[in-house]
Amino acid sequence: METIEAQEAIIPMPRIGDKAPSFQAVTTQGNINFPDDYMGKWVILFSHPADFTPVCTSEFMTFAHLEDKFGKANCKLVGLSIDGLYSHIAWLRTIKDKIEFNGMKNVEVKFPLIEDISMEVAKKYGMIQPGESKTQAVRAVFFIDPNSMIRAIIYYPLSLGRNFDEIYRALIAMQTADEFAVATPADWYPGDDVIVPPAGSCGTAEERMAEQNGEVECKDWFFCTKKLAEKEVLETVLKN
Ligand code: BEZ
């Protein structure tokens, strides 16, 4: 039995660039061994405050509706709240049988929803932010890559439903950055110009400005872009 001190020990919040903390959990789709079960795939691990609450219900229906779209980008969804398995099951049944939202109805949530009554996983992932709630997880979104590295984290407060276009955009932008060795500017969507890596030396900076050859266009030596067709992006990242 853990002492109270051990239970309350401060766990550092995982950060971008860290390996995703591992855990085993019971979910609505059986037991999972995280992140090992997801090696080779992107994962969006997200928390919500509680079952049977309206904002969470709207989010779950939206995520379930988009599950195939995320799947085509080699990305699995895994949800979590500090509720028990039977609450999760009852809530997901209610969503399917009774709730209509934004034109969606009879929505079946097929991705795993973790039961985390002990808060073990929520604490490991910094999902309990006591200034917001001591007993409910905030709306966290962890983007975990195929090597189980945390690549991006977004947090929202309890009252704010997430923007799923942004979650999908961020996933595709990170995959594009990996596949094409580029960065993506503000508000980038597939088809928009991408940013080429910065010049690593004064010589290269000079050359870049002198040799703008049609492919690369520089606003200044440190800010160079090139075209990357939407078709090329989508054919590369939507392999499944
Ligand atoms: C909701 O999902 O509606 C919700 C959950 C916790 C606090 C506020 C809203």
mmCIF file of C-alpha atoms and ligand atoms in Angstrom:
data_model
loop_
_atom_site.group_PDB
_atom_site.id
_atom_site.type_symbol
_atom_site.label_atom_id
_atom_site.label_comp_id
_atom_site.label_asym_id
_atom_site.label_seq_id
_atom_site.Cartn_x
_atom_site.Cartn_y
_atom_site.Cartn_z
ATOM 1 C CA MET A 1 0.000 0.000 0.000
ATOM 2 C CA GLU A 2 1.410 3.398 -1.026
ATOM 3 C CA THR A 3 1.858 6.037 1.687
ATOM 4 C CA ILE A 4 -0.008 9.343 1.338
ATOM 5 C CA GLU A 5 3.342 11.041 0.677
ATOM 6 C CA ALA A 6 4.056 8.648 -2.171
ATOM 7 C CA GLN A 7 0.557 9.108 -3.594
ATOM 8 C CA GLU A 8 0.952 12.869 -3.546
ATOM 9 C CA ALA A 9 4.508 12.909 -4.880
ATOM 10 C CA ILE A 10 4.817 15.466 -7.635
ATOM 11 C CA ILE A 11 5.152 13.821 -11.016
ATOM 12 C CA PRO A 12 6.795 16.058 -13.606
ATOM 13 C CA MET A 13 4.467 16.825 -16.483
ATOM 14 C CA PRO A 14 5.524 15.184 -19.717
ATOM 15 C CA ARG A 15 6.828 17.621 -22.294
ATOM 16 C CA ILE A 16 7.252 17.793 -26.034
ATOM 17 C CA GLY A 17 10.243 15.605 -26.930
ATOM 18 C CA ASP A 18 9.718 13.201 -24.001
ATOM 19 C CA LYS A 19 8.911 9.534 -24.460
ATOM 20 C CA ALA A 20 5.218 8.957 -23.751
ATOM 21 C CA PRO A 21 4.937 7.678 -20.136
ATOM 22 C CA SER A 22 3.926 4.032 -20.108
ATOM 23 C CA PHE A 23 0.906 2.535 -18.345
ATOM 24 C CA GLN A 24 -1.459 -0.398 -18.464
ATOM 25 C CA ALA A 25 -5.167 0.354 -18.355
ATOM 26 C CA VAL A 26 -8.646 -1.065 -18.586
ATOM 27 C CA THR A 27 -10.660 0.506 -21.419
ATOM 28 C CA THR A 28 -14.012 0.142 -23.116
ATOM 29 C CA GLN A 29 -12.187 -1.894 -25.793
ATOM 30 C CA GLY A 30 -10.276 -4.189 -23.401
ATOM 31 C CA ASN A 31 -6.906 -3.811 -21.705
ATOM 32 C CA ILE A 32 -4.154 -1.728 -23.260
ATOM 33 C CA ASN A 33 -0.422 -1.549 -22.728
ATOM 34 C CA PHE A 34 0.517 2.002 -23.597
ATOM 35 C CA PRO A 35 2.419 3.096 -25.662
ATOM 36 C CA ASP A 36 3.769 -0.316 -26.742
ATOM 37 C CA ASP A 37 0.479 -1.427 -28.295
ATOM 38 C CA TYR A 38 0.639 1.616 -30.582
ATOM 39 C CA MET A 39 4.228 1.420 -31.866
ATOM 40 C CA GLY A 40 4.375 2.427 -35.533
ATOM 41 C CA LYS A 41 1.222 4.558 -35.286
ATOM 42 C CA TRP A 42 0.472 8.104 -34.301
ATOM 43 C CA VAL A 43 -1.805 8.338 -31.267
ATOM 44 C CA ILE A 44 -3.963 11.149 -29.986
ATOM 45 C CA LEU A 45 -4.332 10.506 -26.254
ATOM 46 C CA PHE A 46 -6.923 12.898 -24.900
ATOM 47 C CA SER A 47 -8.665 13.458 -21.585
ATOM 48 C CA HIS A 48 -12.082 14.819 -20.777
ATOM 49 C CA PRO A 49 -13.466 15.948 -17.394
ATOM 50 C CA ALA A 50 -16.366 13.534 -16.911
ATOM 51 C CA ASP A 51 -18.850 11.181 -18.542
ATOM 52 C CA PHE A 52 -22.462 12.376 -18.923
ATOM 53 C CA THR A 53 -21.510 16.031 -19.354
ATOM 54 C CA PRO A 54 -22.560 18.093 -22.377
ATOM 55 C CA VAL A 55 -19.275 19.516 -23.696
ATOM 56 C CA CYS A 56 -17.605 16.096 -23.386
ATOM 57 C CA THR A 57 -20.529 14.444 -25.161
ATOM 58 C CA SER A 58 -20.253 16.884 -28.078
ATOM 59 C CA GLU A 59 -16.504 16.190 -28.264
ATOM 60 C CA PHE A 60 -16.841 12.417 -28.124
ATOM 61 C CA MET A 61 -19.415 12.402 -30.885
ATOM 62 C CA THR A 62 -17.137 14.570 -33.025
ATOM 63 C CA PHE A 63 -14.056 12.423 -32.403
ATOM 64 C CA ALA A 64 -16.021 9.220 -33.124
ATOM 65 C CA HIS A 65 -17.371 10.769 -36.325
ATOM 66 C CA LEU A 66 -13.798 11.600 -37.403
ATOM 67 C CA GLU A 67 -12.167 8.329 -36.295
ATOM 68 C CA ASP A 68 -11.861 6.940 -39.844
ATOM 69 C CA LYS A 69 -10.378 10.225 -41.075
ATOM 70 C CA PHE A 70 -7.694 10.066 -38.356
ATOM 71 C CA GLY A 71 -7.193 6.363 -39.144
ATOM 72 C CA LYS A 72 -6.353 7.203 -42.771
ATOM 73 C CA ALA A 73 -3.556 9.389 -41.385
ATOM 74 C CA ASN A 74 -2.209 6.363 -39.440
ATOM 75 C CA CYS A 75 -3.533 7.817 -36.175
ATOM 76 C CA LYS A 76 -5.400 6.043 -33.370
ATOM 77 C CA LEU A 77 -7.562 7.784 -30.787
ATOM 78 C CA VAL A 78 -7.497 6.955 -27.067
ATOM 79 C CA GLY A 79 -9.696 8.803 -24.549
ATOM 80 C CA LEU A 80 -9.532 9.025 -20.758
ATOM 81 C CA SER A 81 -11.549 10.355 -17.838
ATOM 82 C CA ILE A 82 -11.569 9.819 -14.103
ATOM 83 C CA ASP A 83 -14.652 7.621 -14.286
ATOM 84 C CA GLY A 84 -15.150 3.879 -13.998
ATOM 85 C CA LEU A 85 -15.669 1.382 -16.788
ATOM 86 C CA TYR A 86 -19.415 0.949 -16.196
ATOM 87 C CA SER A 87 -19.979 4.696 -16.288
ATOM 88 C CA HIS A 88 -18.047 4.844 -19.577
ATOM 89 C CA ILE A 89 -20.094 1.993 -21.043
ATOM 90 C CA ALA A 90 -23.407 3.534 -19.939
ATOM 91 C CA TRP A 91 -22.422 6.965 -21.314
ATOM 92 C CA LEU A 92 -21.314 5.591 -24.688
ATOM 93 C CA ARG A 93 -24.576 3.594 -24.945
ATOM 94 C CA THR A 94 -26.564 6.750 -24.183
ATOM 95 C CA ILE A 95 -24.641 8.674 -26.845
ATOM 96 C CA LYS A 96 -25.431 5.985 -29.416
ATOM 97 C CA ASP A 97 -29.068 5.516 -28.484
ATOM 98 C CA LYS A 98 -30.254 9.008 -27.620
ATOM 99 C CA ILE A 99 -28.025 11.943 -28.499
ATOM 100 C CA GLU A 100 -28.154 13.980 -31.676
ATOM 101 C CA PHE A 101 -25.629 16.792 -32.124
ATOM 102 C CA ASN A 102 -24.531 18.853 -35.135
ATOM 103 C CA GLY A 103 -26.293 16.477 -37.540
ATOM 104 C CA MET A 104 -24.646 13.394 -35.965
ATOM 105 C CA LYS A 105 -26.745 10.622 -34.431
ATOM 106 C CA ASN A 106 -26.434 6.893 -33.608
ATOM 107 C CA VAL A 107 -22.752 7.592 -33.082
ATOM 108 C CA GLU A 108 -20.778 4.581 -31.921
ATOM 109 C CA VAL A 109 -17.531 5.285 -30.087
ATOM 110 C CA LYS A 110 -15.236 2.461 -31.197
ATOM 111 C CA PHE A 111 -11.934 3.797 -29.881
ATOM 112 C CA PRO A 112 -10.824 2.903 -26.324
ATOM 113 C CA LEU A 113 -11.893 5.043 -23.388
ATOM 114 C CA ILE A 114 -9.629 4.475 -20.371
ATOM 115 C CA GLU A 115 -11.083 4.096 -16.881
ATOM 116 C CA ASP A 116 -8.889 6.052 -14.493
ATOM 117 C CA ILE A 117 -10.648 6.186 -11.137
ATOM 118 C CA SER A 118 -7.246 6.051 -9.393
ATOM 119 C CA MET A 119 -6.086 9.062 -11.483
ATOM 120 C CA GLU A 120 -2.829 7.199 -12.070
ATOM 121 C CA VAL A 121 -2.696 7.877 -15.791
ATOM 122 C CA ALA A 122 -4.153 11.398 -15.517
ATOM 123 C CA LYS A 123 -1.441 12.317 -12.993
ATOM 124 C CA LYS A 124 1.332 10.798 -15.123
ATOM 125 C CA TYR A 125 0.244 12.953 -18.040
ATOM 126 C CA GLY A 126 -0.349 16.173 -16.091
ATOM 127 C CA MET A 127 -4.062 16.054 -16.912
ATOM 128 C CA ILE A 128 -5.072 17.074 -13.367
ATOM 129 C CA GLN A 129 -4.470 20.799 -13.098
ATOM 130 C CA PRO A 130 -5.697 21.683 -9.585
ATOM 131 C CA GLY A 131 -6.293 25.367 -10.322
ATOM 132 C CA GLU A 132 -8.964 24.194 -12.780
ATOM 133 C CA SER A 133 -10.181 21.050 -10.948
ATOM 134 C CA LYS A 134 -8.721 18.687 -8.370
ATOM 135 C CA THR A 135 -11.044 15.834 -9.320
ATOM 136 C CA GLN A 136 -11.556 16.133 -13.062
ATOM 137 C CA ALA A 137 -9.031 16.020 -15.895
ATOM 138 C CA VAL A 138 -8.682 19.109 -18.061
ATOM 139 C CA ARG A 139 -9.157 18.673 -21.800
ATOM 140 C CA ALA A 140 -5.623 17.583 -22.732
ATOM 141 C CA VAL A 141 -4.563 16.436 -26.202
ATOM 142 C CA PHE A 142 -1.253 14.573 -26.518
ATOM 143 C CA PHE A 143 0.064 13.893 -30.023
ATOM 144 C CA ILE A 144 2.353 10.852 -29.820
ATOM 145 C CA ASP A 145 4.355 9.761 -32.850
ATOM 146 C CA PRO A 146 5.077 6.240 -34.185
ATOM 147 C CA ASN A 147 8.235 6.093 -32.012
ATOM 148 C CA SER A 148 6.160 6.885 -28.888
ATOM 149 C CA MET A 149 7.583 10.404 -28.585
ATOM 150 C CA ILE A 150 5.351 13.276 -27.482
ATOM 151 C CA ARG A 151 5.285 15.737 -30.370
ATOM 152 C CA ALA A 152 2.641 18.277 -29.341
ATOM 153 C CA ILE A 153 0.362 18.965 -26.380
ATOM 154 C CA ILE A 154 -2.724 21.168 -26.255
ATOM 155 C CA TYR A 155 -4.692 21.924 -23.072
ATOM 156 C CA TYR A 156 -8.179 23.393 -22.873
ATOM 157 C CA PRO A 157 -10.161 24.299 -19.745
ATOM 158 C CA LEU A 158 -13.306 22.446 -18.690
ATOM 159 C CA SER A 159 -15.748 24.851 -20.300
ATOM 160 C CA LEU A 160 -14.125 24.946 -23.765
ATOM 161 C CA GLY A 161 -14.876 22.273 -26.346
ATOM 162 C CA ARG A 162 -11.945 21.459 -28.607
ATOM 163 C CA ASN A 163 -11.542 22.447 -32.260
ATOM 164 C CA PHE A 164 -11.192 19.196 -34.197
ATOM 165 C CA ASP A 165 -10.145 20.876 -37.434
ATOM 166 C CA GLU A 166 -7.113 22.191 -35.555
ATOM 167 C CA ILE A 167 -6.315 18.798 -34.035
ATOM 168 C CA TYR A 168 -6.406 17.196 -37.500
ATOM 169 C CA ARG A 169 -4.486 20.109 -39.080
ATOM 170 C CA ALA A 170 -1.749 19.818 -36.433
ATOM 171 C CA LEU A 171 -1.423 16.061 -37.030
ATOM 172 C CA ILE A 172 -1.107 16.443 -40.809
ATOM 173 C CA ALA A 173 1.313 19.383 -40.413
ATOM 174 C CA MET A 174 3.630 17.351 -38.140
ATOM 175 C CA GLN A 175 3.516 14.385 -40.515
ATOM 176 C CA THR A 176 4.305 16.726 -43.423
ATOM 177 C CA ALA A 177 7.238 18.218 -41.491
ATOM 178 C CA ASP A 178 8.614 14.704 -40.907
ATOM 179 C CA GLU A 179 8.103 13.410 -44.437
ATOM 180 C CA PHE A 180 9.363 16.458 -46.367
ATOM 181 C CA ALA A 181 11.910 17.954 -43.880
ATOM 182 C CA VAL A 182 10.091 21.300 -43.820
ATOM 183 C CA ALA A 183 8.260 23.470 -41.300
ATOM 184 C CA THR A 184 4.754 24.853 -41.697
ATOM 185 C CA PRO A 185 3.870 28.527 -41.256
ATOM 186 C CA ALA A 186 0.966 30.055 -39.367
ATOM 187 C CA ASP A 187 -2.452 28.711 -40.350
ATOM 188 C CA TRP A 188 -0.895 26.248 -42.823
ATOM 189 C CA TYR A 189 -3.107 23.756 -44.607
ATOM 190 C CA PRO A 190 -2.022 21.167 -47.220
ATOM 191 C CA GLY A 191 -1.426 22.982 -50.512
ATOM 192 C CA ASP A 192 -0.009 26.120 -48.857
ATOM 193 C CA ASP A 193 3.698 26.938 -49.199
ATOM 194 C CA VAL A 194 6.035 25.332 -46.653
ATOM 195 C CA ILE A 195 9.156 26.693 -44.981
ATOM 196 C CA VAL A 196 12.540 25.246 -45.908
ATOM 197 C CA PRO A 197 15.123 24.755 -43.132
ATOM 198 C CA PRO A 198 17.040 27.927 -42.266
ATOM 199 C CA ALA A 199 20.446 28.578 -43.765
ATOM 200 C CA GLY A 200 23.069 27.091 -41.452
ATOM 201 C CA SER A 201 25.932 29.412 -42.323
ATOM 202 C CA CYS A 202 26.570 32.940 -43.593
ATOM 203 C CA GLY A 203 27.750 31.453 -46.905
ATOM 204 C CA THR A 204 24.524 29.512 -47.370
ATOM 205 C CA ALA A 205 22.478 32.573 -46.452
ATOM 206 C CA GLU A 206 24.240 34.588 -49.173
ATOM 207 C CA GLU A 207 23.785 31.774 -51.695
ATOM 208 C CA ARG A 208 20.121 31.422 -50.866
ATOM 209 C CA MET A 209 19.432 35.075 -51.532
ATOM 210 C CA ALA A 210 21.557 35.078 -54.700
ATOM 211 C CA GLU A 211 20.221 31.824 -56.133
ATOM 212 C CA GLN A 212 16.507 32.008 -55.765
ATOM 213 C CA ASN A 213 15.787 29.531 -58.481
ATOM 214 C CA GLY A 214 12.057 29.482 -58.711
ATOM 215 C CA GLU A 215 11.652 26.528 -56.383
ATOM 216 C CA VAL A 216 12.684 28.355 -53.221
ATOM 217 C CA GLU A 217 11.488 31.889 -52.601
ATOM 218 C CA CYS A 218 13.087 33.950 -49.806
ATOM 219 C CA LYS A 219 11.434 36.876 -48.064
ATOM 220 C CA ASP A 220 14.802 37.317 -46.370
ATOM 221 C CA TRP A 221 17.738 34.947 -45.788
ATOM 222 C CA PHE A 222 16.049 33.356 -42.733
ATOM 223 C CA PHE A 223 12.554 32.985 -44.200
ATOM 224 C CA CYS A 224 12.452 30.851 -47.326
ATOM 225 C CA THR A 225 9.448 28.960 -48.648
ATOM 226 C CA LYS A 226 8.670 26.536 -51.429
ATOM 227 C CA LYS A 227 5.575 25.071 -53.023
ATOM 228 C CA LEU A 228 4.343 21.673 -51.882
ATOM 229 C CA ALA A 229 1.271 20.454 -53.707
ATOM 230 C CA GLU A 230 -1.729 19.332 -51.664
ATOM 231 C CA LYS A 231 -1.855 16.093 -53.699
ATOM 232 C CA GLU A 232 1.765 15.274 -52.802
ATOM 233 C CA VAL A 233 1.124 15.927 -49.099
ATOM 234 C CA LEU A 234 -2.059 13.890 -48.971
ATOM 235 C CA GLU A 235 -0.682 11.000 -51.035
ATOM 236 C CA THR A 236 2.287 10.800 -48.666
ATOM 237 C CA VAL A 237 0.579 11.126 -45.285
ATOM 238 C CA LEU A 238 -2.739 9.388 -46.027
ATOM 239 C CA LYS A 239 -1.159 6.069 -46.859
ATOM 240 C CA ASN A 240 -3.714 3.812 -45.196
HETATM 241 C C1 BEZ B 1 -18.910 19.414 -19.904
HETATM 242 O O1 BEZ B 1 -18.334 18.521 -20.516
HETATM 243 O O2 BEZ B 1 -19.984 19.876 -20.251
HETATM 244 C C2 BEZ B 1 -18.266 19.959 -18.666
HETATM 245 C C3 BEZ B 1 -17.516 19.144 -17.840
HETATM 246 C C4 BEZ B 1 -16.969 19.668 -16.695
HETATM 247 C C5 BEZ B 1 -17.152 20.998 -16.395
HETATM 248 C C6 BEZ B 1 -17.869 21.823 -17.251
HETATM 249 C C7 BEZ B 1 -18.430 21.309 -18.400
#
